[in-house]
Amino acid sequence: MQPLLLVWEESQILLRILNGSFQTLDVIKERIFHDLFCSKANLDVIDMRQDNIVQNVNRDEQGSKDWSSKGNESNQEGDSTVGFNVLDAMLKRSLDRLKSMRERILSAEAGISNCTLEINFNKDAYVVRAMCLDGKLGAALSLWWNMIQNSIVPDVITHNYLINGLCKNGELEKAEWIVRGMLYRGPSPTCAAYNSLIRGYCLMNDVDKALNTFSTMANHGIIPNRVTCNILVHALCKKGLLEQAKNLFYKLLSKNHVRGSSDLITSTIMMDGCFKNGDTDQALAFWKRMLKERIQVDKVSYNVVVHGFCLSHDEGTAYKYSCEMLKLGFVPDVYSYNTLVGALCRQGKTSDACYIYDVMTRMGVIPDQITYKMVIHGLCINKEIDRATCFLDYMLENSIIPEPLVWNVIIDGYGRCGDIQKASYIRGKMVAFGVLPNIYTYNALIYAQIKSGNFSAAQSLEKEMLLYGLTPDSVTYNLLIGAACNLGLLHSALQLHDELLRKGCQPDVITYTELLKLFCLQGMMREADKLFGKLLASGLAVDHVPFLILMKRYCRMREYNKVYDLYQQWLMTMPR
DNA sequence: ATAGGGTTAG
């Protein structure tokens, strides 16, 4: 077993203790809410307060987790001491949290009589916000418009919720329209509103428009903040414009003489960008700068480093950082586990990947679609299809309905192993769970049938997909044409080729090669030469296969001049 | 209070 796996075992004990205390806290939390509800008459007002409390509790929880990591930094005595310190800190935090919750409840109680009016007045605004967070933007917009028409102008924050929701939905025009309305009738848009717009444009891959909005801000006297820069740095990195991103980063540094945790996110973005653009050295330079400047790194930045080394296929170093992260007391989350699972699957170490899956579930980290997708994909590549199907069942047991890709990978896996029964069974299950088969599903099924020599079954599958409104692609046609060619069914092959063209599908090198093979087999050399000329004129990247097929044939026909010509032609296509 | 960083990829 790898050393990494031993560390996981060790850390498990510590993390179980942590999980246990969080569960205890949840029980306490529930009890308090229960008491709160039973002792109050005006539930309406309590509702609002409860939201506040929940938010604060969540924030506190976040805080205490962060603390645990900082606390470990200064403690070099050993892992058990670290564990107790973390636990102590958590208990202290939870007591503080209970105290502040109690205070909040008391003050809510005291303020009920004079708060009711004000809260009810703002209620619509809160509904607008809630609807925005829920993605129900149409409803949010109409309620907001209703308010405006009744001369009730909601506050800036509510407006920002709307703008942000619209931007995340890609409805930039509507968001811009709201901002224009704000400039005209108030409240004046804040930096957050513009940040939402900028991010919205970045998500639409329109960095120019984002930069445009960035300069518009200044015209309205709004100074971009760090978040604005983070959004832009991120977008520039994603576009591969590392130099521009770096420039912005250093400009930001020079503006902020006070360095602190705020550097963390920007640095993490830069590091991630460098890793993803293949510049590991530059990424490490950012990491070292962070350590040198005594910026408290966090779980996310560790996840970025681990993933970065996985990207550059240096899994050993990735594991090293992953262990370092554990030793510092960071509790791995779904990103940490998924990164490892992904790396192990890529290396074909499916057993280790399954082991990590096991560890994460035991730690109470719930595997998500991505975890399952990677494990299932990895197992199918390794031809462990039955094992992959087990994971499919785990997903279904946990009420995660996989996207078509996951089903298709398994169907394809069974097909490649020649197990049509199981492939069809999975297709049936997929339909039963309400997931519609797509073109890849059919291509996998067609492949399975062809591999088992059932050309007519493959053909009826093609008819079936047309019936369901799916258009076969070049892969479908290549499979069918290839099968027809191998069976020497000249007529079927040409008919399929004809159908391909009629459907507006572009034949690719494979299509041409299959047909070429057929013409050669049938001794139709005039057609073969004509098709070959068409292939060379098509502009498609031609590999050696069509040349070899023709040369072999002409060899057998003893037309050595032809063979020589082809050989010369082939040399011409090679890079010099 | 609202806005910002990390996991996949036929």
Coordinates of C-alpha atoms (C1' of nucleotides) in Angstrom, one line a residue:
Chain A
M1 CA 0.0 0.0 0.0
Q2 CA 1.2 3.5 -0.8
P3 CA 2.3 5.7 2.1
L4 CA -0.4 8.2 1.2
L5 CA -3.1 5.6 2.0
L6 CA -1.6 5.1 5.4
V7 CA -1.8 8.7 6.1
W8 CA -5.5 8.7 5.1
E9 CA -6.1 5.9 7.7
E10 CA -4.4 7.9 10.4
S11 CA -6.2 11.1 9.7
Q12 CA -9.5 9.2 9.7
I13 CA -9.5 8.8 13.4
L14 CA -9.0 12.5 14.0
L15 CA -11.6 13.5 11.5
R16 CA -14.2 11.2 13.0
I17 CA -13.8 13.0 16.2
L18 CA -14.4 16.3 14.4
N19 CA -17.4 14.9 12.6
G20 CA -18.9 13.7 15.9
S21 CA -18.7 17.1 17.5
F22 CA -20.3 18.8 14.5
Q23 CA -23.2 16.3 14.8
T24 CA -23.6 17.1 18.5
L25 CA -23.7 20.8 17.6
D26 CA -26.5 20.1 15.1
V27 CA -28.5 18.4 17.8
I28 CA -28.1 21.4 20.0
K29 CA -29.0 23.8 17.2
E30 CA -32.2 21.9 16.4
R31 CA -33.2 21.9 20.1
I32 CA -32.8 25.7 20.3
F33 CA -34.9 26.2 17.2
H34 CA -37.5 24.0 18.6
D35 CA -37.7 26.0 21.8
L36 CA -37.7 29.2 19.8
F37 CA -40.7 28.1 17.8
C38 CA -42.7 26.8 20.7
S39 CA -42.4 29.9 22.8
K40 CA -43.3 32.5 20.1
A41 CA -46.7 33.6 18.8
N42 CA -45.6 35.7 15.9
L43 CA -44.0 33.1 13.6
D44 CA -43.7 35.6 10.8
V45 CA -41.1 37.7 12.6
I46 CA -39.4 34.7 14.0
D47 CA -38.9 33.4 10.5
M48 CA -36.8 36.4 9.6
R49 CA -34.7 36.1 12.7
Q50 CA -34.1 32.4 12.2
D51 CA -32.6 33.1 8.8
N52 CA -30.1 35.4 10.5
I53 CA -29.3 32.8 13.1
V54 CA -28.7 30.1 10.6
Q55 CA -26.5 32.3 8.6
N56 CA -24.5 33.2 11.6
V57 CA -24.2 29.7 12.7
N58 CA -22.9 28.7 9.3
R59 CA -20.4 31.5 9.3
D60 CA -19.2 30.5 12.8
E61 CA -18.7 26.9 11.7
Q62 CA -16.6 28.1 8.8
G63 CA -14.6 30.2 11.3
S64 CA -13.9 27.4 13.6
K65 CA -12.7 25.2 10.8
D66 CA -10.4 27.9 9.6
W67 CA -9.1 28.3 13.1
S68 CA -8.2 24.7 13.4
S69 CA -5.8 25.0 10.6
K70 CA -4.2 28.2 11.9
G71 CA -3.9 26.6 15.4
N72 CA -1.9 23.7 14.0
E73 CA 0.6 25.9 12.3
S74 CA 2.2 27.0 15.6
N75 CA 2.1 23.6 17.1
Q76 CA 4.9 21.3 16.2
E77 CA 4.6 18.7 19.0
G78 CA 2.7 16.0 17.2
D79 CA -0.5 14.9 15.7
S80 CA -2.4 14.0 18.9
T81 CA -1.8 17.3 20.5
V82 CA -3.0 19.0 17.4
G83 CA -6.1 16.9 17.6
F84 CA -6.9 18.0 21.1
N85 CA -6.2 21.6 20.4
V86 CA -8.6 21.5 17.5
L87 CA -11.2 19.9 19.6
D88 CA -10.7 22.4 22.4
A89 CA -11.0 25.2 20.0
M90 CA -14.1 23.8 18.6
L91 CA -15.8 23.3 21.9
K92 CA -14.9 26.9 22.9
R93 CA -16.3 28.1 19.6
S94 CA -19.5 26.2 20.0
L95 CA -20.0 27.6 23.5
D96 CA -19.5 31.1 22.2
R97 CA -21.8 30.3 19.4
L98 CA -24.5 29.1 21.8
K99 CA -24.1 32.2 23.9
S100 CA -24.4 34.6 21.0
M101 CA -27.5 32.6 19.7
R102 CA -29.1 33.0 23.1
E103 CA -28.4 36.7 23.0
R104 CA -29.9 37.0 19.6
I105 CA -33.1 35.2 20.6
L106 CA -33.4 37.5 23.7
S107 CA -33.0 40.6 21.6
A108 CA -35.5 39.3 19.0
E109 CA -37.9 38.8 21.8
A110 CA -37.4 42.3 23.1
G111 CA -37.7 43.9 19.7
I112 CA -40.8 42.1 18.5
S113 CA -43.3 44.8 19.3
N114 CA -41.5 47.6 17.5
C115 CA -39.9 45.6 14.7
T116 CA -42.9 44.0 13.2
L117 CA -43.9 47.0 11.1
E118 CA -40.5 47.6 9.5
I119 CA -40.0 43.9 8.8
N120 CA -43.3 43.5 7.1
F121 CA -42.6 46.6 5.0
N122 CA -39.5 45.0 3.6
K123 CA -41.0 41.6 3.2
D124 CA -41.4 41.8 -0.5
A125 CA -37.8 42.6 -0.9
Y126 CA -36.8 39.5 1.1
V127 CA -39.1 37.5 -1.2
V128 CA -37.4 39.0 -4.2
R129 CA -34.0 38.0 -2.8
A130 CA -35.1 34.5 -1.9
M131 CA -36.5 34.0 -5.4
C132 CA -33.3 35.2 -7.0
L133 CA -31.2 32.7 -4.9
D134 CA -33.7 30.0 -6.0
G135 CA -33.2 30.9 -9.7
K136 CA -36.8 32.0 -10.1
L137 CA -35.9 35.2 -11.8
G138 CA -39.1 35.7 -13.8
A139 CA -41.1 35.8 -10.6
A140 CA -38.5 37.9 -8.8
L141 CA -38.5 40.4 -11.7
S142 CA -42.3 40.8 -11.7
L143 CA -42.5 41.2 -8.0
W144 CA -39.8 43.8 -8.1
W145 CA -41.6 45.6 -10.9
N146 CA -44.7 45.5 -8.9
M147 CA -42.9 47.2 -6.0
I148 CA -41.5 49.9 -8.3
Q149 CA -45.0 50.6 -9.7
N150 CA -46.3 51.0 -6.2
S151 CA -43.5 53.5 -5.5
I152 CA -41.7 51.1 -3.2
V153 CA -38.1 51.1 -4.3
P154 CA -36.2 48.2 -2.8
D155 CA -32.8 48.7 -1.3
V156 CA -29.5 48.3 -3.2
I157 CA -28.8 44.8 -1.9
T158 CA -32.1 43.5 -3.2
H159 CA -31.3 45.1 -6.5
N160 CA -27.9 43.4 -6.4
Y161 CA -29.5 40.0 -5.8
L162 CA -31.6 40.6 -8.9
I163 CA -28.6 41.7 -11.0
N164 CA -26.5 38.8 -9.8
G165 CA -29.3 36.3 -10.5
L166 CA -29.8 37.6 -14.0
C167 CA -26.1 37.6 -14.8
K168 CA -25.6 34.0 -13.6
N169 CA -28.5 33.1 -15.9
G170 CA -26.8 34.8 -18.8
E171 CA -29.5 37.4 -19.1
L172 CA -27.1 40.3 -19.3
E173 CA -29.4 42.7 -21.2
K174 CA -32.0 42.5 -18.4
A175 CA -29.3 43.0 -15.8
E176 CA -27.9 46.1 -17.7
W177 CA -31.5 47.4 -17.9
I178 CA -31.9 47.2 -14.2
V179 CA -28.6 49.0 -13.7
R180 CA -29.7 51.8 -16.0
G181 CA -32.9 52.1 -14.0
M182 CA -30.9 52.4 -10.9
L183 CA -28.7 55.1 -12.3
Y184 CA -31.9 57.0 -13.3
R185 CA -34.1 56.5 -10.2
G186 CA -31.8 55.1 -7.6
P187 CA -30.6 53.5 -5.5
S188 CA -27.2 54.0 -7.1
P189 CA -25.5 50.7 -8.1
T190 CA -22.6 49.7 -6.0
C191 CA -19.4 47.9 -6.9
A192 CA -21.1 44.5 -6.3
A193 CA -23.6 45.2 -9.0
Y194 CA -20.8 45.9 -11.5
N195 CA -18.9 42.9 -10.4
S196 CA -21.9 40.7 -11.1
L197 CA -22.1 42.2 -14.6
I198 CA -18.4 41.7 -15.2
R199 CA -18.5 38.1 -14.1
G200 CA -21.6 37.6 -16.2
Y201 CA -19.8 38.7 -19.3
C202 CA -16.8 36.6 -18.4
L203 CA -19.1 33.6 -18.1
M204 CA -20.4 34.3 -21.6
N205 CA -16.7 34.3 -22.7
D206 CA -16.9 38.0 -23.6
V207 CA -13.9 39.4 -21.8
D208 CA -13.9 42.5 -24.0
K209 CA -17.4 43.4 -22.8
A210 CA -16.3 42.6 -19.2
L211 CA -13.3 45.0 -19.6
N212 CA -15.7 47.5 -21.1
T213 CA -18.0 47.4 -18.1
F214 CA -14.9 47.6 -15.9
S215 CA -14.1 51.0 -17.5
T216 CA -17.8 52.1 -17.3
M217 CA -17.6 51.7 -13.5
A218 CA -15.0 54.4 -13.3
N219 CA -17.2 56.8 -15.3
H220 CA -19.8 56.4 -12.7
G221 CA -17.3 57.1 -9.9
I222 CA -17.3 53.5 -8.6
I223 CA -13.9 52.3 -7.7
P224 CA -13.2 48.6 -8.5
N225 CA -12.3 46.5 -5.5
R226 CA -10.3 43.3 -5.1
V227 CA -13.3 41.2 -6.1
T228 CA -13.5 43.0 -9.4
C229 CA -9.8 42.3 -10.0
N230 CA -10.2 38.6 -9.0
I231 CA -13.0 38.2 -11.5
L232 CA -10.9 39.7 -14.3
V233 CA -7.7 37.9 -13.4
H234 CA -9.6 34.7 -13.4
A235 CA -11.1 35.4 -16.8
L236 CA -7.7 36.4 -18.3
C237 CA -6.1 33.2 -17.0
K238 CA -8.9 31.1 -18.4
K239 CA -8.4 32.8 -21.8
G240 CA -4.7 31.8 -21.6
L241 CA -3.7 35.5 -21.3
L242 CA -1.3 34.9 -18.5
E243 CA 0.8 37.9 -19.0
Q244 CA -2.2 40.3 -18.8
A245 CA -3.4 38.5 -15.8
K246 CA 0.0 38.8 -14.1
N247 CA 0.1 42.5 -14.9
L248 CA -3.3 43.1 -13.3
F249 CA -2.1 41.0 -10.3
Y250 CA 1.0 43.1 -9.8
K251 CA -0.9 46.3 -10.3
L252 CA -3.2 45.2 -7.6
L253 CA -0.3 44.4 -5.3
S254 CA 1.2 47.9 -5.7
K255 CA -2.1 49.5 -4.9
N256 CA -2.4 47.5 -1.7
H257 CA 0.5 48.1 0.6
V258 CA -1.2 46.2 3.4
R259 CA -0.9 42.5 2.6
G260 CA -3.1 40.0 4.2
S261 CA -5.5 37.2 3.6
S262 CA -7.0 39.2 0.8
D263 CA -4.0 38.3 -1.3
L264 CA -4.9 34.6 -0.9
I265 CA -7.7 34.4 -3.4
T266 CA -5.9 36.4 -6.2
S267 CA -2.8 34.3 -5.7
T268 CA -4.8 31.1 -5.8
I269 CA -6.4 32.2 -9.1
M270 CA -3.0 33.0 -10.5
M271 CA -1.5 29.8 -9.4
D272 CA -4.4 27.8 -10.8
G273 CA -4.1 29.7 -14.1
C274 CA -0.4 29.0 -14.4
F275 CA -0.9 25.3 -13.7
K276 CA -3.7 25.0 -16.2
N277 CA -1.6 26.8 -18.9
G278 CA 1.2 24.3 -18.2
D279 CA 3.5 26.7 -16.4
T280 CA 4.3 24.8 -13.3
D281 CA 7.3 26.8 -12.4
Q282 CA 5.5 30.1 -12.5
A283 CA 2.7 28.5 -10.4
L284 CA 5.2 27.4 -7.8
A285 CA 6.7 30.9 -7.8
F286 CA 3.3 32.2 -6.7
W287 CA 3.0 29.5 -4.1
K288 CA 6.5 30.4 -2.7
R289 CA 5.6 34.1 -2.7
M290 CA 2.6 33.3 -0.6
L291 CA 4.6 31.4 1.9
K292 CA 7.3 34.1 2.0
E293 CA 4.7 36.8 2.5
R294 CA 3.2 34.8 5.4
I295 CA -0.1 34.6 3.7
Q296 CA -2.2 32.0 5.4
V297 CA -2.8 29.4 2.7
D298 CA -6.1 27.5 2.9
K299 CA -7.7 24.3 1.8
V300 CA -8.6 25.7 -1.6
S301 CA -5.0 26.7 -2.4
Y302 CA -3.8 23.3 -1.4
N303 CA -6.4 21.7 -3.6
V304 CA -5.1 23.8 -6.5
V305 CA -1.5 22.8 -5.9
V306 CA -2.4 19.1 -5.7
H307 CA -4.5 19.3 -8.8
G308 CA -1.8 21.3 -10.5
F309 CA 0.8 18.6 -10.0
C310 CA -1.7 16.0 -11.2
L311 CA -2.2 18.0 -14.4
S312 CA 1.6 18.0 -15.0
H313 CA 1.6 14.2 -14.4
D314 CA 3.7 14.6 -11.3
E315 CA 1.4 12.5 -9.1
G316 CA 4.2 11.8 -6.6
T317 CA 4.6 15.5 -5.8
A318 CA 0.8 15.8 -5.8
Y319 CA 0.5 13.1 -3.1
K320 CA 3.3 14.8 -1.1
Y321 CA 1.3 18.1 -1.0
S322 CA -1.9 16.2 -0.3
C323 CA -0.3 14.6 2.8
E324 CA 1.2 18.0 3.9
M325 CA -2.3 19.4 3.7
L326 CA -3.7 16.7 6.0
K327 CA -0.8 17.1 8.5
L328 CA -1.7 20.8 8.8
G329 CA -5.1 19.8 9.8
F330 CA -7.1 20.8 6.8
V331 CA -10.2 18.6 6.5
P332 CA -10.3 17.2 2.9
D333 CA -13.5 18.1 1.0
V334 CA -15.1 16.7 -2.1
Y335 CA -12.6 18.6 -4.3
S336 CA -9.6 17.1 -2.5
Y337 CA -11.0 13.6 -2.8
N338 CA -12.1 14.1 -6.4
T339 CA -8.7 15.3 -7.4
L340 CA -7.1 12.2 -6.1
V341 CA -9.7 9.9 -7.5
G342 CA -9.3 11.5 -10.9
A343 CA -5.5 11.2 -10.8
L344 CA -5.7 7.5 -9.8
C345 CA -8.2 6.8 -12.5
R346 CA -6.1 8.4 -15.1
Q347 CA -3.2 6.2 -14.1
G348 CA -5.4 3.2 -14.3
K349 CA -5.1 2.5 -10.6
T350 CA -8.8 1.8 -10.2
S351 CA -8.4 -0.2 -7.0
D352 CA -6.7 2.8 -5.3
A353 CA -9.4 5.1 -6.7
C354 CA -12.1 2.9 -5.2
Y355 CA -10.3 2.8 -1.9
I356 CA -10.3 6.6 -1.8
Y357 CA -14.0 6.6 -2.7
D358 CA -14.4 4.3 0.3
V359 CA -12.4 6.6 2.6
M360 CA -14.4 9.6 1.6
T361 CA -17.7 8.0 2.3
R362 CA -16.5 6.8 5.6
M363 CA -15.4 10.4 6.4
G364 CA -18.8 11.7 5.7
V365 CA -17.8 13.5 2.5
I366 CA -20.6 12.7 0.1
P367 CA -19.3 11.7 -3.4
D368 CA -20.9 13.7 -6.1
Q369 CA -21.7 13.2 -9.8
I370 CA -18.1 14.0 -10.6
T371 CA -16.7 11.4 -8.3
Y372 CA -18.9 8.7 -9.7
K373 CA -18.3 9.8 -13.2
M374 CA -14.5 9.5 -12.8
V375 CA -14.6 6.1 -11.0
I376 CA -17.1 4.6 -13.5
H377 CA -15.1 5.9 -16.5
G378 CA -11.9 4.6 -15.0
L379 CA -13.3 1.2 -14.4
C380 CA -14.8 1.0 -17.9
I381 CA -11.5 1.9 -19.5
N382 CA -10.0 -1.0 -17.4
K383 CA -12.7 -3.3 -18.7
E384 CA -14.1 -3.7 -15.1
I385 CA -17.6 -3.1 -16.3
D386 CA -19.4 -5.1 -13.6
R387 CA -17.6 -3.1 -11.0
A388 CA -18.6 0.1 -12.7
T389 CA -22.2 -1.0 -12.7
C390 CA -22.0 -1.4 -8.9
F391 CA -21.1 2.3 -8.7
L392 CA -24.0 3.1 -11.0
D393 CA -26.2 1.3 -8.5
Y394 CA -24.7 3.3 -5.6
M395 CA -25.6 6.5 -7.4
L396 CA -29.2 5.3 -7.9
E397 CA -29.4 4.2 -4.3
N398 CA -28.3 7.7 -3.3
S399 CA -30.9 9.3 -5.6
I400 CA -28.3 10.7 -8.0
I401 CA -29.6 10.2 -11.5
P402 CA -26.5 10.1 -13.7
E403 CA -26.4 12.1 -16.9
P404 CA -26.5 10.2 -20.2
L405 CA -22.6 10.1 -20.4
V406 CA -22.3 7.8 -17.4
W407 CA -24.9 5.3 -18.7
N408 CA -23.2 5.5 -22.2
V409 CA -19.8 4.7 -20.8
I410 CA -21.1 1.5 -19.2
I411 CA -23.1 0.5 -22.3
D412 CA -20.1 1.1 -24.4
G413 CA -18.0 -0.9 -22.0
Y414 CA -20.3 -3.9 -22.2
G415 CA -20.5 -3.5 -26.0
R416 CA -16.7 -3.6 -26.3
C417 CA -16.6 -6.8 -24.2
G418 CA -19.2 -8.3 -26.5
D419 CA -21.9 -8.5 -23.8
I420 CA -24.9 -7.3 -25.7
Q421 CA -27.3 -8.6 -23.0
K422 CA -25.9 -6.4 -20.3
A423 CA -25.5 -3.4 -22.6
S424 CA -29.2 -3.6 -23.6
Y425 CA -30.2 -4.2 -19.9
I426 CA -28.4 -0.9 -18.9
R427 CA -30.1 0.9 -21.8
G428 CA -33.5 -0.3 -20.5
K429 CA -32.6 0.8 -17.0
M430 CA -31.6 4.2 -18.3
V431 CA -34.9 4.7 -19.9
A432 CA -36.7 3.4 -16.8
F433 CA -35.0 6.2 -14.8
G434 CA -36.2 8.8 -17.3
V435 CA -32.8 9.4 -19.0
L436 CA -33.2 9.6 -22.7
P437 CA -30.7 7.7 -24.8
N438 CA -28.7 10.1 -27.0
I439 CA -26.6 9.6 -30.1
Y440 CA -23.7 8.2 -28.1
T441 CA -26.0 5.6 -26.5
Y442 CA -27.0 4.4 -30.0
N443 CA -23.5 4.5 -31.3
A444 CA -22.4 2.3 -28.4
L445 CA -25.3 -0.1 -29.0
I446 CA -24.6 -0.2 -32.7
Y447 CA -20.9 -0.9 -32.0
A448 CA -21.9 -3.8 -29.7
Q449 CA -24.2 -5.3 -32.4
I450 CA -21.6 -5.0 -35.2
K451 CA -18.9 -6.4 -33.0
S452 CA -21.0 -9.5 -32.5
G453 CA -21.7 -9.7 -36.2
N454 CA -25.4 -8.6 -36.1
F455 CA -25.4 -6.1 -39.0
S456 CA -29.2 -6.2 -39.3
A457 CA -29.7 -5.5 -35.6
A458 CA -27.3 -2.6 -36.0
Q459 CA -29.3 -1.3 -38.9
S460 CA -32.6 -1.5 -37.0
L461 CA -31.0 0.5 -34.2
E462 CA -30.2 3.2 -36.7
K463 CA -33.9 3.2 -37.9
E464 CA -34.9 3.4 -34.2
M465 CA -32.8 6.4 -33.6
L466 CA -34.2 8.2 -36.6
L467 CA -37.7 7.4 -35.2
Y468 CA -36.8 9.1 -31.9
G469 CA -35.7 12.2 -33.7
L470 CA -31.9 11.6 -33.3
T471 CA -29.7 12.3 -36.3
P472 CA -27.0 9.8 -36.8
D473 CA -23.5 11.3 -37.0
S474 CA -20.4 10.3 -38.9
V475 CA -19.5 7.9 -36.2
T476 CA -22.8 6.0 -36.7
Y477 CA -22.3 5.9 -40.4
N478 CA -18.7 4.9 -40.2
L479 CA -19.7 2.0 -38.0
L480 CA -22.4 0.9 -40.3
I481 CA -20.4 1.5 -43.5
G482 CA -17.4 -0.3 -42.0
A483 CA -19.6 -3.3 -41.2
A484 CA -21.2 -3.4 -44.6
C485 CA -17.7 -3.2 -46.2
N486 CA -16.4 -6.1 -44.1
L487 CA -19.4 -8.2 -45.1
G488 CA -18.8 -7.2 -48.7
L489 CA -22.2 -5.6 -48.9
L490 CA -21.4 -3.1 -51.6
H491 CA -24.9 -2.0 -52.2
S492 CA -25.6 -1.4 -48.5
A493 CA -22.4 0.5 -48.0
L494 CA -23.0 2.8 -50.9
Q495 CA -26.6 3.3 -49.8
L496 CA -25.4 4.3 -46.3
H497 CA -22.8 6.6 -47.8
D498 CA -25.6 8.2 -49.9
E499 CA -27.8 8.6 -46.8
L500 CA -24.9 10.2 -44.9
L501 CA -24.5 12.8 -47.6
R502 CA -28.3 13.4 -47.8
K503 CA -28.4 14.1 -44.0
G504 CA -25.8 16.8 -44.5
C505 CA -23.2 14.8 -42.6
Q506 CA -19.6 15.3 -43.5
P507 CA -17.7 12.1 -44.4
D508 CA -14.4 12.0 -42.6
V509 CA -11.1 10.1 -43.2
I510 CA -12.6 6.9 -41.7
T511 CA -15.6 7.0 -44.0
Y512 CA -13.3 7.4 -47.1
T513 CA -11.0 4.7 -45.9
E514 CA -13.8 2.2 -45.3
L515 CA -15.2 2.8 -48.8
L516 CA -11.7 2.7 -50.3
K517 CA -11.2 -0.7 -48.7
L518 CA -14.5 -1.9 -50.2
F519 CA -13.7 -0.7 -53.7
C520 CA -10.3 -2.4 -53.5
L521 CA -11.8 -5.7 -52.3
Q522 CA -14.3 -5.6 -55.1
G523 CA -11.6 -4.8 -57.6
M524 CA -13.3 -1.5 -58.5
M525 CA -10.0 0.4 -59.0
R526 CA -11.5 3.2 -61.1
E527 CA -13.9 4.1 -58.3
A528 CA -11.1 3.6 -55.8
D529 CA -8.8 6.0 -57.6
K530 CA -11.6 8.6 -57.9
L531 CA -12.5 8.4 -54.3
F532 CA -8.9 8.6 -53.3
G533 CA -8.6 11.8 -55.4
K534 CA -11.6 13.2 -53.6
L535 CA -10.1 12.4 -50.3
L536 CA -6.9 14.2 -51.1
A537 CA -8.8 17.2 -52.4
S538 CA -11.1 17.3 -49.3
G539 CA -8.6 19.0 -47.1
L540 CA -9.0 16.4 -44.4
A541 CA -5.8 15.3 -42.6
V542 CA -5.0 12.0 -44.3
D543 CA -3.0 9.3 -42.4
H544 CA -1.1 6.4 -43.8
V545 CA -4.0 3.9 -43.9
P546 CA -5.6 4.8 -47.3
F547 CA -2.2 4.9 -48.9
L548 CA -1.4 1.4 -47.6
I549 CA -4.7 0.0 -48.7
L550 CA -4.2 1.2 -52.3
M551 CA -0.5 0.3 -52.4
K552 CA -1.2 -3.2 -51.2
R553 CA -3.9 -3.7 -53.8
Y554 CA -1.7 -2.4 -56.7
C555 CA 1.1 -4.6 -55.4
R556 CA -1.1 -7.6 -55.7
M557 CA -2.1 -6.5 -59.2
R558 CA 1.6 -6.1 -60.0
E559 CA 1.1 -2.5 -61.1
Y560 CA 4.4 -1.4 -59.5
N561 CA 4.4 2.0 -61.2
K562 CA 1.2 2.9 -59.5
V563 CA 2.7 1.7 -56.2
Y564 CA 5.7 3.9 -56.7
D565 CA 3.5 6.9 -57.5
L566 CA 1.5 6.4 -54.4
Y567 CA 4.6 6.1 -52.4
Q568 CA 5.9 9.4 -53.7
Q569 CA 2.5 11.0 -53.0
W570 CA 2.5 9.7 -49.5
L571 CA 6.0 11.1 -48.8
M572 CA 4.7 14.5 -49.9
T573 CA 2.0 14.4 -47.2
M574 CA 4.6 13.9 -44.4
P575 CA 5.9 16.8 -42.4
R576 CA 9.4 17.7 -43.5
Chain B
dA1 C1' -26.4 41.6 3.9
dT2 C1' -25.0 41.4 -2.4
dA3 C1' -20.1 40.3 -5.9
dG4 C1' -14.4 36.7 -6.1
dG5 C1' -10.6 31.1 -6.1
dG6 C1' -10.4 24.7 -6.6
dT7 C1' -12.7 18.8 -9.0
dT8 C1' -14.8 15.9 -15.2
dA9 C1' -14.7 16.3 -20.5
dG10 C1' -17.2 11.1 -25.4

